[in-house]
Structures are given as structure tokens and as C-alpha cells.
PDB file of C-alpha atoms in Angstrom:
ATOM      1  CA  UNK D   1     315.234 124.931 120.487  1.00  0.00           C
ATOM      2  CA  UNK D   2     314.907 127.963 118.098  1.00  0.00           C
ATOM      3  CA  UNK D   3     316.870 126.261 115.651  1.00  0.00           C
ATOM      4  CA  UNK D   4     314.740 123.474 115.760  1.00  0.00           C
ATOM      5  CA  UNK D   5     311.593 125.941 114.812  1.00  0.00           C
ATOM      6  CA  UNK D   6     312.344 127.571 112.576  1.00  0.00           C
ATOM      7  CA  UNK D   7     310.888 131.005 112.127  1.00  0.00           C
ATOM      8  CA  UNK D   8     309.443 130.984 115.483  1.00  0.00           C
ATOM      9  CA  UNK D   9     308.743 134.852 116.419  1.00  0.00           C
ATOM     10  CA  UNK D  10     309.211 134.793 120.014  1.00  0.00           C
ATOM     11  CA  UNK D  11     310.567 133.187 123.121  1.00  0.00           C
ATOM     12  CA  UNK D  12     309.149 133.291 126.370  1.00  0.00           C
ATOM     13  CA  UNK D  13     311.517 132.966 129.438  1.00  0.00           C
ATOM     14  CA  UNK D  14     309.004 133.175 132.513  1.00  0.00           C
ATOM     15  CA  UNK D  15     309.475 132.624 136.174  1.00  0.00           C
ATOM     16  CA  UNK D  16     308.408 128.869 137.861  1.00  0.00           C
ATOM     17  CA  UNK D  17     304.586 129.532 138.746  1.00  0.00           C
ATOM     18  CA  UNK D  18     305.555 128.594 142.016  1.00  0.00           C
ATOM     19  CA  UNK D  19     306.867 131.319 145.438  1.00  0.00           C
ATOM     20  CA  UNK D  20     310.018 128.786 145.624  1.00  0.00           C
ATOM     21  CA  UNK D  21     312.817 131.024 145.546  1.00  0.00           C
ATOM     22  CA  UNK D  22     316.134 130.386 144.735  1.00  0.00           C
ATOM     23  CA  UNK D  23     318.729 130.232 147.713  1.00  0.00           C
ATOM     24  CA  UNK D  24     321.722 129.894 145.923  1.00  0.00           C
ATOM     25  CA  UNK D  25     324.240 132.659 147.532  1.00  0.00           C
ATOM     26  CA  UNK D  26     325.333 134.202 143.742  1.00  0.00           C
ATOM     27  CA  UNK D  27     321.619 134.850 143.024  1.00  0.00           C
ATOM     28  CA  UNK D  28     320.856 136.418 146.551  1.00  0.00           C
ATOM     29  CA  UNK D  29     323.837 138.541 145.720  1.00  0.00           C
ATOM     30  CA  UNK D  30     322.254 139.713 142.587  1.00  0.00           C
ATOM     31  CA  UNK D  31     318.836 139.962 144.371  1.00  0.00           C
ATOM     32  CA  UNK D  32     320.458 142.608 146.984  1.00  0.00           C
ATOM     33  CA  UNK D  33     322.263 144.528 143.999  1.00  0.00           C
ATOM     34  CA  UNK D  34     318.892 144.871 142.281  1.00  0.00           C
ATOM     35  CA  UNK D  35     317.260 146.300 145.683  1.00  0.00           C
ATOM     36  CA  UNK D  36     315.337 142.657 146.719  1.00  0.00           C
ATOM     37  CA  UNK D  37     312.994 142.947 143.814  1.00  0.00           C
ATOM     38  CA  UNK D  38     313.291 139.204 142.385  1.00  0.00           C
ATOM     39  CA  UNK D  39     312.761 141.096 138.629  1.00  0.00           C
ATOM     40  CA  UNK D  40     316.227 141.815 138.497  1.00  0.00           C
ATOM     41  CA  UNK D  41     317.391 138.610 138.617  1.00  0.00           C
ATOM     42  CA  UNK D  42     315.015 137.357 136.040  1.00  0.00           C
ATOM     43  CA  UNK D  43     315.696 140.967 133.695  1.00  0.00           C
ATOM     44  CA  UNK D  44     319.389 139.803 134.199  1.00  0.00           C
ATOM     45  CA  UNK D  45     318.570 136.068 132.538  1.00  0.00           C
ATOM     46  CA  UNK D  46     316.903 137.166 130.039  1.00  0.00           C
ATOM     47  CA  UNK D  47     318.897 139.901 128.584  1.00  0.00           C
ATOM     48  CA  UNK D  48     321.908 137.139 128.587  1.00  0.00           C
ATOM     49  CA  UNK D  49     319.579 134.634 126.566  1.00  0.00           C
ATOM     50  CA  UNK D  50     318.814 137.952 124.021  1.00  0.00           C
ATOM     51  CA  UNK D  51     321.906 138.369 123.468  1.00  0.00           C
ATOM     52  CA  UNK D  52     323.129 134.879 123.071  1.00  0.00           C
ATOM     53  CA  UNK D  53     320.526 134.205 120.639  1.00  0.00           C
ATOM     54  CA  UNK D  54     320.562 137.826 119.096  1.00  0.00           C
ATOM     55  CA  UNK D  55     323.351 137.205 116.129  1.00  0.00           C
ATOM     56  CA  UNK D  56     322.117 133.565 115.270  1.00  0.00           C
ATOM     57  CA  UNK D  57     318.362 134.535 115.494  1.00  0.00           C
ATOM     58  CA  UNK D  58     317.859 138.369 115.137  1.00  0.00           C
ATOM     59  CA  UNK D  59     313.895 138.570 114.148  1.00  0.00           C
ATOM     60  CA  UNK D  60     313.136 136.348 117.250  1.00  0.00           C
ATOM     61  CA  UNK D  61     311.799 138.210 120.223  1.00  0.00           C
ATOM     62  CA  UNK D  62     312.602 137.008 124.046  1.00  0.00           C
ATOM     63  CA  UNK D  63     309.785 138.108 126.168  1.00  0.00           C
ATOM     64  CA  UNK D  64     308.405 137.427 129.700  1.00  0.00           C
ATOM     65  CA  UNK D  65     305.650 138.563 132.692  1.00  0.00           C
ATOM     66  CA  UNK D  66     305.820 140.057 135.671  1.00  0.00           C
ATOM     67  CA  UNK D  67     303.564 138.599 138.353  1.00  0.00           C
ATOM     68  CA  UNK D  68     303.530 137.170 141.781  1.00  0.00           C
ATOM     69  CA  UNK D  69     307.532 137.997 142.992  1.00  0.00           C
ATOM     70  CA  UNK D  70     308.743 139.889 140.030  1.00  0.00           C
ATOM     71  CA  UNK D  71     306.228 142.435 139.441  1.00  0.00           C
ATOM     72  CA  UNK D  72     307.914 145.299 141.487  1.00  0.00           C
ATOM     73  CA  UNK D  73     310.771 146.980 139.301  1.00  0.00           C
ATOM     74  CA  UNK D  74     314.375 146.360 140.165  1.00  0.00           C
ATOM     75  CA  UNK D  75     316.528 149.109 141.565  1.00  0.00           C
ATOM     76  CA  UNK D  76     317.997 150.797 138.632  1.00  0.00           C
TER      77      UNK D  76
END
């Protein structure tokens, strides 16, 4: 996708705008880990797109929100 658009500044990588959550027992794993907050999990994805993208594309920004289910912060 980023190579695709060129000089594209930023990425975001948001949640579904939905309160489905994901029952697959690797996530919930990761969801207990980060204390139940459901940012974790979604802090977790994003750092691994950063840093697949960050050698290929290092001027492009990943971003996201926090709202609805992820807007407590994860256990640290």
C-alpha cells in the first residue's frame, strides 16, 4: 500500500468502529498480559507494522486513536 503512494506521510492503523472483540485465545492472552485494557493489543500491532515498514519507508508515520475499548492505557 505505501509503496503504491508514494510519499504518503502517514498511516493510520485504527480499531473496527465496532465493540466486537476478538476471541481468539493468543489475543486474550495478550489482553491479560497488558492488564485487560484492549490498547495493548492494538499498541502491540502497531509497533510490529512500524517497524516492518520503518527501513523501507522511514519518513512515513503509523498513527492511531484511542476511543471506545482502547482508550484506558495498558499495564506497563
Amino acid at each position: 500500500m505505501l509503496a503504491a503512494q508514494p510519499g504518503v506521510p502517514w498511516l493510520s492503523v485504527t480499531q473496527n468502529d465496532n465493540m466486537n472483540d476478538c476471541m481468539d485465545p493468543a489475543e486474550l492472552a495478550i489482553l491479560k498480559e497488558e492488564g485487560g485494557q484492549r490498547a495493548g493489543p492494538q499498541l502491540r500491532v502497531i509497533n510490529a507494522i512500524a517497524d516492518a515498514v520503518k527501513d523501507e519507508f522511514p519518513a512515513v508515520l503509523i498513527d492511531t486513536f484511542a476511543y471506545e475499548q482502547t482508550s484506558r492505557v495498558p499495564a506497563l
